PDB file of C-alpha atoms and ligand atoms in Angstrom:
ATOM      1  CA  UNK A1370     120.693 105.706  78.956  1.00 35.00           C
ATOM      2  CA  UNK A1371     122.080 105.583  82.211  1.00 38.00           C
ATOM      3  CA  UNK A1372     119.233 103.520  83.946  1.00 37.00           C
ATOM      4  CA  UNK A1373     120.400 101.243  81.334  1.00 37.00           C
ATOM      5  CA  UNK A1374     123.928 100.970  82.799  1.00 39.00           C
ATOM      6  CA  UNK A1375     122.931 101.015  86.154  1.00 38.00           C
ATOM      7  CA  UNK A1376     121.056  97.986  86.364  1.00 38.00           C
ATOM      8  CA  UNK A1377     122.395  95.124  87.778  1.00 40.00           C
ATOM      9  CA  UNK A1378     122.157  92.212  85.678  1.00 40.00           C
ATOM     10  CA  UNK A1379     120.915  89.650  88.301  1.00 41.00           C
ATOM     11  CA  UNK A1380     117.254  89.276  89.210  1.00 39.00           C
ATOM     12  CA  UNK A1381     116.945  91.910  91.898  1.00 40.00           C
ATOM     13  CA  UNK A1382     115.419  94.608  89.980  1.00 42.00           C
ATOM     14  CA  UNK A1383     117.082  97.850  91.410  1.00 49.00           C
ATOM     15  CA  UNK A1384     114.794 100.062  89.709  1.00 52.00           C
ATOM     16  CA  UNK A1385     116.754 103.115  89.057  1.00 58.00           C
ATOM     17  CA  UNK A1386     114.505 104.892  86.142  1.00 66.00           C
ATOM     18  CA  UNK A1387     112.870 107.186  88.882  1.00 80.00           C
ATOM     19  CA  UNK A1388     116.443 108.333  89.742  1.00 86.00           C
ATOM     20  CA  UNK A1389     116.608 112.112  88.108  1.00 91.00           C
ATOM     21  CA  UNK A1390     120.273 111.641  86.678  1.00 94.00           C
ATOM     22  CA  UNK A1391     120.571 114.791  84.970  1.00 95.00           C
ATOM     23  CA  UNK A1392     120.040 116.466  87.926  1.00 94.00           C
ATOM     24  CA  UNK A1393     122.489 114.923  90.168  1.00 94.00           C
ATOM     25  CA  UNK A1394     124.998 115.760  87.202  1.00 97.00           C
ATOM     26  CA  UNK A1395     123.925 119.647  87.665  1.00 97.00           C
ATOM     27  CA  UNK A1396     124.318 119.262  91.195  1.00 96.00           C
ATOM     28  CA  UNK A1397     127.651 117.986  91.371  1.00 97.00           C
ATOM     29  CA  UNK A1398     129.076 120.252  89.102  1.00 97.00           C
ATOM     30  CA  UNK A1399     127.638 122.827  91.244  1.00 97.00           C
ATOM     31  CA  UNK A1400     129.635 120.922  94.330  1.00 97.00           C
ATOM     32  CA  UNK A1401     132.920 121.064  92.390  1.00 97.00           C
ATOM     33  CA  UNK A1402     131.858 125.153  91.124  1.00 97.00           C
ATOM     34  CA  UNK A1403     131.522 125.623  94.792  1.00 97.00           C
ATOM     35  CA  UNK A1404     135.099 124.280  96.207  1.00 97.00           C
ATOM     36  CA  UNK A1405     136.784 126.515  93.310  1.00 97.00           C
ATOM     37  CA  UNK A1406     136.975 123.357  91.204  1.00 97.00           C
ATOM     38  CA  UNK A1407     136.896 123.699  87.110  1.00 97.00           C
ATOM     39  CA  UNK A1408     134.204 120.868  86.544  1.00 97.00           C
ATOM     40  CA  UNK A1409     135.543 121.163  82.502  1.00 97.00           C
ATOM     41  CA  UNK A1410     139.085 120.059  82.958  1.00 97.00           C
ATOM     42  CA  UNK A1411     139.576 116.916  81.636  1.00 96.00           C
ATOM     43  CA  UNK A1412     139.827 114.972  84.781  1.00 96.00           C
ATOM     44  CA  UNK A1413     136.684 116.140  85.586  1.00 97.00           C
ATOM     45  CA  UNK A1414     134.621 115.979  82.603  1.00 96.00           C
ATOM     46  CA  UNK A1415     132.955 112.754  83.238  1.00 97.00           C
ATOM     47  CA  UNK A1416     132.770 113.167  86.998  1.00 97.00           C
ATOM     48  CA  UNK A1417     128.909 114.499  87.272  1.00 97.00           C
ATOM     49  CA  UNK A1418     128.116 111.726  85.424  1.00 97.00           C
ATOM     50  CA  UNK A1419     130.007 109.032  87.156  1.00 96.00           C
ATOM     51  CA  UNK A1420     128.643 110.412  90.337  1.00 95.00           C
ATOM     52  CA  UNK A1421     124.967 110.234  89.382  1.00 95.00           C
ATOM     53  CA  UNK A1422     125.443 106.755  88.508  1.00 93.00           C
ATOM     54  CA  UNK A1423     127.007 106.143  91.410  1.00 92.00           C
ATOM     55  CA  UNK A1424     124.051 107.600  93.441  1.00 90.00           C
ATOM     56  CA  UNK A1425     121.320 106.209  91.520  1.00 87.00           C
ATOM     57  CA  UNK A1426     123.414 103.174  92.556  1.00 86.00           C
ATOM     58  CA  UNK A1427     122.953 103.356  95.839  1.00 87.00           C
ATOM     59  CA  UNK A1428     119.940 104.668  96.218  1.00 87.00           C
ATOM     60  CA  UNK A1429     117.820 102.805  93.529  1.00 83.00           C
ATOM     61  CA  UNK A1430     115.791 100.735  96.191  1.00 85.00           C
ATOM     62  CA  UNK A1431     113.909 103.815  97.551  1.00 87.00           C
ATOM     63  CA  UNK A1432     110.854 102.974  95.526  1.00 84.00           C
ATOM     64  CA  UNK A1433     110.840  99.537  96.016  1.00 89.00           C
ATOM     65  CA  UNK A1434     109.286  97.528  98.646  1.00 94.00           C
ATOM     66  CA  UNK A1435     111.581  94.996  99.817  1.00 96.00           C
ATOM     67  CA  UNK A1436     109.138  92.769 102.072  1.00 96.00           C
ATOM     68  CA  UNK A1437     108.256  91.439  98.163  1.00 95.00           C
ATOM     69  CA  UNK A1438     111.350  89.350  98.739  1.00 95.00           C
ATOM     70  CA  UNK A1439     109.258  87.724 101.933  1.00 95.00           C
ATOM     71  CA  UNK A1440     106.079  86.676 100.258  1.00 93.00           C
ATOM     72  CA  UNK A1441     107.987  83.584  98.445  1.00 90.00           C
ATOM     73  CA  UNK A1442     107.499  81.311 101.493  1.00 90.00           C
ATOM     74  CA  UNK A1443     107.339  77.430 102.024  1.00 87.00           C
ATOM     75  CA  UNK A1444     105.431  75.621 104.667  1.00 87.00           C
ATOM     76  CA  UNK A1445     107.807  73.687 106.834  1.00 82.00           C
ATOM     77  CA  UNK A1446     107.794  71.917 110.196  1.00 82.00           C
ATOM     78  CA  UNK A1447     110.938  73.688 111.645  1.00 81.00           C
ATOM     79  CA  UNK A1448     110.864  74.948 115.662  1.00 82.00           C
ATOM     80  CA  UNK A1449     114.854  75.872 114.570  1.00 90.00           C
ATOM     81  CA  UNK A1450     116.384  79.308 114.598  1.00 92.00           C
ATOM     82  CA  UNK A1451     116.926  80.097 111.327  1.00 93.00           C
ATOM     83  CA  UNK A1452     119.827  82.295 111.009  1.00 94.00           C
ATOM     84  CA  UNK A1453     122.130  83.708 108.110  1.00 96.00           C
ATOM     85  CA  UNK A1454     125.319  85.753 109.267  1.00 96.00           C
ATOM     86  CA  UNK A1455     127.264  88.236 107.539  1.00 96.00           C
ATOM     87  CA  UNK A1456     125.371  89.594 104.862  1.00 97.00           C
ATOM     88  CA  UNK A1457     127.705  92.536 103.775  1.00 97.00           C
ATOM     89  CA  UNK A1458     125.602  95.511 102.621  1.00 97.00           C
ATOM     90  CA  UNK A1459     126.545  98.993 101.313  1.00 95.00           C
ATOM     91  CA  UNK A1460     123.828 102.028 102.451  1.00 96.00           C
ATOM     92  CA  UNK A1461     123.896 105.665 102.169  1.00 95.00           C
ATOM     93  CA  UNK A1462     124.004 107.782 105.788  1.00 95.00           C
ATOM     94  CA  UNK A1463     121.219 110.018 105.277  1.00 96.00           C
ATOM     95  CA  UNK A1464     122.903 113.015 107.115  1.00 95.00           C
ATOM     96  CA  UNK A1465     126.075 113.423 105.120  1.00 93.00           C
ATOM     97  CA  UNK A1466     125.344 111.049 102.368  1.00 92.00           C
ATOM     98  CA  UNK A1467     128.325 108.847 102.906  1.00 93.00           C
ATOM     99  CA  UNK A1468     128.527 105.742 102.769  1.00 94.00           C
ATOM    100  CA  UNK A1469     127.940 103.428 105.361  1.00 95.00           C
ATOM    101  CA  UNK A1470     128.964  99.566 105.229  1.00 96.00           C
ATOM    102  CA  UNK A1471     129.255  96.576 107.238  1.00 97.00           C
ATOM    103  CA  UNK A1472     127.230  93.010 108.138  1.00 97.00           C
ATOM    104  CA  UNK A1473     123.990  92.237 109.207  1.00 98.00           C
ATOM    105  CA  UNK A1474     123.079  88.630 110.703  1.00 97.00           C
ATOM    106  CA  UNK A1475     119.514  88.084 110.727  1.00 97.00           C
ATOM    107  CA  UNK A1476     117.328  85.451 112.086  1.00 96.00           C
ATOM    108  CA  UNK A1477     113.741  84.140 112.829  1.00 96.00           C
ATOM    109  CA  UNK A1478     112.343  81.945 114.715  1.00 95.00           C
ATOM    110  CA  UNK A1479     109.649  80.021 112.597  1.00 95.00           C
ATOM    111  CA  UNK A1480     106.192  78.977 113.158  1.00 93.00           C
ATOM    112  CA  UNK A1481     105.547  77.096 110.055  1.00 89.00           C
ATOM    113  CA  UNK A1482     106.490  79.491 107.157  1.00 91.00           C
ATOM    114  CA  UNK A1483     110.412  79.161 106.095  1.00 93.00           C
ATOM    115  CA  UNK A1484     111.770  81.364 103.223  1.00 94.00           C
ATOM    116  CA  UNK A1485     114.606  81.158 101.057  1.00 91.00           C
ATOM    117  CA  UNK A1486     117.744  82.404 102.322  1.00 90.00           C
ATOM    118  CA  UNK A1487     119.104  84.406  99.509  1.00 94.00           C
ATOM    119  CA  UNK A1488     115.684  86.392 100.342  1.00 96.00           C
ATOM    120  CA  UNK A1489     116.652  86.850 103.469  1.00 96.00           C
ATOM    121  CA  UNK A1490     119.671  88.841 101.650  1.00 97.00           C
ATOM    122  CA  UNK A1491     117.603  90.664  99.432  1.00 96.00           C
ATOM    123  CA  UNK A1492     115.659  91.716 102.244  1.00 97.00           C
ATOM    124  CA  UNK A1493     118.314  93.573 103.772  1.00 97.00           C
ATOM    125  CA  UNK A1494     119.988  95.134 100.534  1.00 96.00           C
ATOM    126  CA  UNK A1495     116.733  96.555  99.480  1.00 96.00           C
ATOM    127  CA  UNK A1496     116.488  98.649 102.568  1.00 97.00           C
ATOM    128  CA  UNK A1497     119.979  99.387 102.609  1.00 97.00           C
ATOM    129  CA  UNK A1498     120.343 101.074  99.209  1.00 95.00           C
ATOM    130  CA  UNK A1499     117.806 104.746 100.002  1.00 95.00           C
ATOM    131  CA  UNK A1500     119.445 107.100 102.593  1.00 95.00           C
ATOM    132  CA  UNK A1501     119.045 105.519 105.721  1.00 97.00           C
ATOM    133  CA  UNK A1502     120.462 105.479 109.040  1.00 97.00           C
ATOM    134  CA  UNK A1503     122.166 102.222 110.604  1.00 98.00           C
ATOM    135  CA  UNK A1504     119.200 102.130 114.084  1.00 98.00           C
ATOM    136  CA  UNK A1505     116.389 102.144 111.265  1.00 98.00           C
ATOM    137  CA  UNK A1506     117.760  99.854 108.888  1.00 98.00           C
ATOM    138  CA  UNK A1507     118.074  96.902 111.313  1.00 98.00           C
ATOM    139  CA  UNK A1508     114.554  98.010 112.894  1.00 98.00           C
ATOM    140  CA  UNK A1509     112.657  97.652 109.238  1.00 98.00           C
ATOM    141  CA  UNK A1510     114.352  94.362 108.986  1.00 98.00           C
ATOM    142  CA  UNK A1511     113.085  93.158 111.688  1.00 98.00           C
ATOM    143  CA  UNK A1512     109.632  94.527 111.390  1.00 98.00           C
ATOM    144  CA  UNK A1513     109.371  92.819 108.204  1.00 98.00           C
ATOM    145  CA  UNK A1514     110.469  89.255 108.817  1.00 97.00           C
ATOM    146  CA  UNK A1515     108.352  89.847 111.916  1.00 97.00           C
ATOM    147  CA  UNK A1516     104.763  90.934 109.582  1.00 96.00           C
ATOM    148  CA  UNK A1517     105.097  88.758 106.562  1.00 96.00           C
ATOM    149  CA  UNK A1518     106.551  85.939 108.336  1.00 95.00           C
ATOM    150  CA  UNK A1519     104.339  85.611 111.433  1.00 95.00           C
ATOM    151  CA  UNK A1520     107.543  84.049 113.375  1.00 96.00           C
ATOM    152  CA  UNK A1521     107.778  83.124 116.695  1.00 96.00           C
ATOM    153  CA  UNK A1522     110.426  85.675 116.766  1.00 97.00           C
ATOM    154  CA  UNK A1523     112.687  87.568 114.319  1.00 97.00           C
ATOM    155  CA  UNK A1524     116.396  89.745 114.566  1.00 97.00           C
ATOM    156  CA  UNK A1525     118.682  91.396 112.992  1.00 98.00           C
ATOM    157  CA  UNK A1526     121.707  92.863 114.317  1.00 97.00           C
ATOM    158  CA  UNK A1527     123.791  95.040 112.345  1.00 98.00           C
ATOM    159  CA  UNK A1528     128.022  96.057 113.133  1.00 97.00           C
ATOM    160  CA  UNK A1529     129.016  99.072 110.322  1.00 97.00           C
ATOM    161  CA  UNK A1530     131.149 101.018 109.591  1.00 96.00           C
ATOM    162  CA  UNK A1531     130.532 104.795 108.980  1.00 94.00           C
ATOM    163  CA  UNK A1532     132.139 106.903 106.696  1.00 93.00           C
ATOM    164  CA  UNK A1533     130.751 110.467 108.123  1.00 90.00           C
ATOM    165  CA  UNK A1534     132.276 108.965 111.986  1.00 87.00           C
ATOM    166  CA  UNK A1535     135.862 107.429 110.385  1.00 87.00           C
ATOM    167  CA  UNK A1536     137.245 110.215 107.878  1.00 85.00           C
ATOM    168  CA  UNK A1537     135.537 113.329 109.387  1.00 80.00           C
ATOM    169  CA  UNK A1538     134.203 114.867 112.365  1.00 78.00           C
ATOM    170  CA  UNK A1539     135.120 112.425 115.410  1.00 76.00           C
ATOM    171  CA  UNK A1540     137.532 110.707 113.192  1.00 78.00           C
ATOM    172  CA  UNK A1541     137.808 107.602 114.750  1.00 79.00           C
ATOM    173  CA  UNK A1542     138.852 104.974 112.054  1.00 80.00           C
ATOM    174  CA  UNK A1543     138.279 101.458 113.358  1.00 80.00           C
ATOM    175  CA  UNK A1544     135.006 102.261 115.472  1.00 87.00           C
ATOM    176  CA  UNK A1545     132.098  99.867 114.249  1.00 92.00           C
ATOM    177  CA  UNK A1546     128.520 100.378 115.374  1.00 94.00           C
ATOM    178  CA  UNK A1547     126.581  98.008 116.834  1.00 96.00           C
ATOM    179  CA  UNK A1548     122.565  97.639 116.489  1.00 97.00           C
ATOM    180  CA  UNK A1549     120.201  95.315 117.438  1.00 97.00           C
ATOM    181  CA  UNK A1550     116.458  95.016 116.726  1.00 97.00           C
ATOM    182  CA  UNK A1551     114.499  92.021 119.094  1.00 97.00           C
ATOM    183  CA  UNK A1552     111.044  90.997 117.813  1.00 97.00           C
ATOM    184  CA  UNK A1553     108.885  88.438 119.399  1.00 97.00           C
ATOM    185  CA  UNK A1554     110.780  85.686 121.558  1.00 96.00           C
ATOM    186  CA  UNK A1555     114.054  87.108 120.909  1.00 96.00           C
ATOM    187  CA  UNK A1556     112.743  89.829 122.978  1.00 96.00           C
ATOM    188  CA  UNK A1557     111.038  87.766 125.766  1.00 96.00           C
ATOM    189  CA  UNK A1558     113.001  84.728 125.996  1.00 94.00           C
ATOM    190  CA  UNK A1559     116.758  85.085 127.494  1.00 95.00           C
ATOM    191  CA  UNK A1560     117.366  81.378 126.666  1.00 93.00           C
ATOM    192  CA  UNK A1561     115.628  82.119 123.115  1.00 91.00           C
ATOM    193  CA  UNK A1562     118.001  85.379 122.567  1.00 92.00           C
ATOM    194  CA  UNK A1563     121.217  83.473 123.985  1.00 93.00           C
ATOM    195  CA  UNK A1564     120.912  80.954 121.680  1.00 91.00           C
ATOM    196  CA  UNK A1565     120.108  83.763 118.288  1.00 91.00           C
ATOM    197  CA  UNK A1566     123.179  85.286 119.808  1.00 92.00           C
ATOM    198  CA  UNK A1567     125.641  83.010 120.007  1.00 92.00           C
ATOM    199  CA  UNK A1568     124.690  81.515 116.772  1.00 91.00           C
ATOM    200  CA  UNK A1569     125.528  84.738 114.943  1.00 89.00           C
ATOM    201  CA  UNK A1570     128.984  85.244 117.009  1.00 87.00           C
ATOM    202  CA  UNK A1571     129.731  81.533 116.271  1.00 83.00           C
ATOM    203  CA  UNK A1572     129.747  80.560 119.734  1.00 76.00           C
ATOM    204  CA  UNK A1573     127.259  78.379 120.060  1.00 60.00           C
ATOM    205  CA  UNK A1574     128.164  75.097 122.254  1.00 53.00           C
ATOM    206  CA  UNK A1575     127.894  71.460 120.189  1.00 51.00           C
ATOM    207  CA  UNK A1576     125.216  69.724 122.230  1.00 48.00           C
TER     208      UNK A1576
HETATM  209 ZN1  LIG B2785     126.440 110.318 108.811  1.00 89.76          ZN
END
């Protein structure tokens, strides 16, 4: 029943039916037992259940494979960087289970196999949604394009914001993390990587 509402109704499927719902349910009622909460008030009633969804949400890519998204590919003279900025994402921190959000630009460097854009996207939000953290995220993305692509070279630089570092412990609202994951010519070629990076900060010179 709830797989059923979770699904998104585009094409991606976010495959949710290995999510254990009923158990997240018992678990957050235990959460709300535990603070001195009464999980049966009316206000509350619904909560477990709003919270599993919410989860199996978020998580519901941990079973998939997202390099799928990469094996749609067209063969295309282009020596361009390919690029395609601000993707906005939404992951889970996997060491306080908060939420994590922000923008990845990736990019790639082709030798002869292009792919479509929007699975460039995909790519990212199917390793986004499973616990994650932000260094490994924008690593696997760049692994990725970098295996089933075979590009020259391939990045993917990620700025986000984390919930676990703004509203608790260091508490420093505002502060944005930065990562950056170099594969290939990005890595070995200044001119190569000063021309990926100021393409994704949109400073990139007319010529
Ligand atoms: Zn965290």
């Amino acid at each position: 029943m709830y797989e059923k509402d979770c699904r998104q109704s585009d094409d991606t499927p976010h495959n949710s039916s290995h999510v254990d719902f009923a158990r997240i349910e018992k678990a957050v009622r235990e959460i709300l037992l535990a603070v001195g909460e009464d999980p049966d008030r009316e206000g509350l009633l619904k909560t477990p259940n709003r919270v599993a969804r919410s989860y199996g949400e978020l998580i519901a890519g941990l079973q998939e494979d997202p390099r799928v998204h990469l094996r749609t590919v067209f063969n295309e003279r282009c020596d361009e960087v390919v690029l395609l900025r601000d993707i906005e994402f939404h992951s889970l921190c996997e060491h306080h289970l908060l939420p994590f959000t922000g923008k990845a630009h990736v990019a790639y460097l082709p030798d002869g196999k292009v792919v479509g854009l929007s699975k460039l996207a995909r790519l990212v939000e199917g390793y986004a949604r499973r616990p994650q953290v932000q260094e490994r995220l924008t690593n696997q993305i760049a692994d990725a394009m970098m295996e089933e692509l075979n590009p020259l070279g391939a990045a993917c630089v990620i700025e986000a914001t984390h919930l676990c570092m703004t509203i608790r412990g260091a508490k420093k609202p505002g502060s944005t993390m930065v990562t950056s994951a170099l594969r290939g010519l990005f890595k070995e070629n200044p001119s190569s990587r000063s021309e990926m990076l100021a393409l994704i900060h949109g400073t990139q010179a007319r010529s």
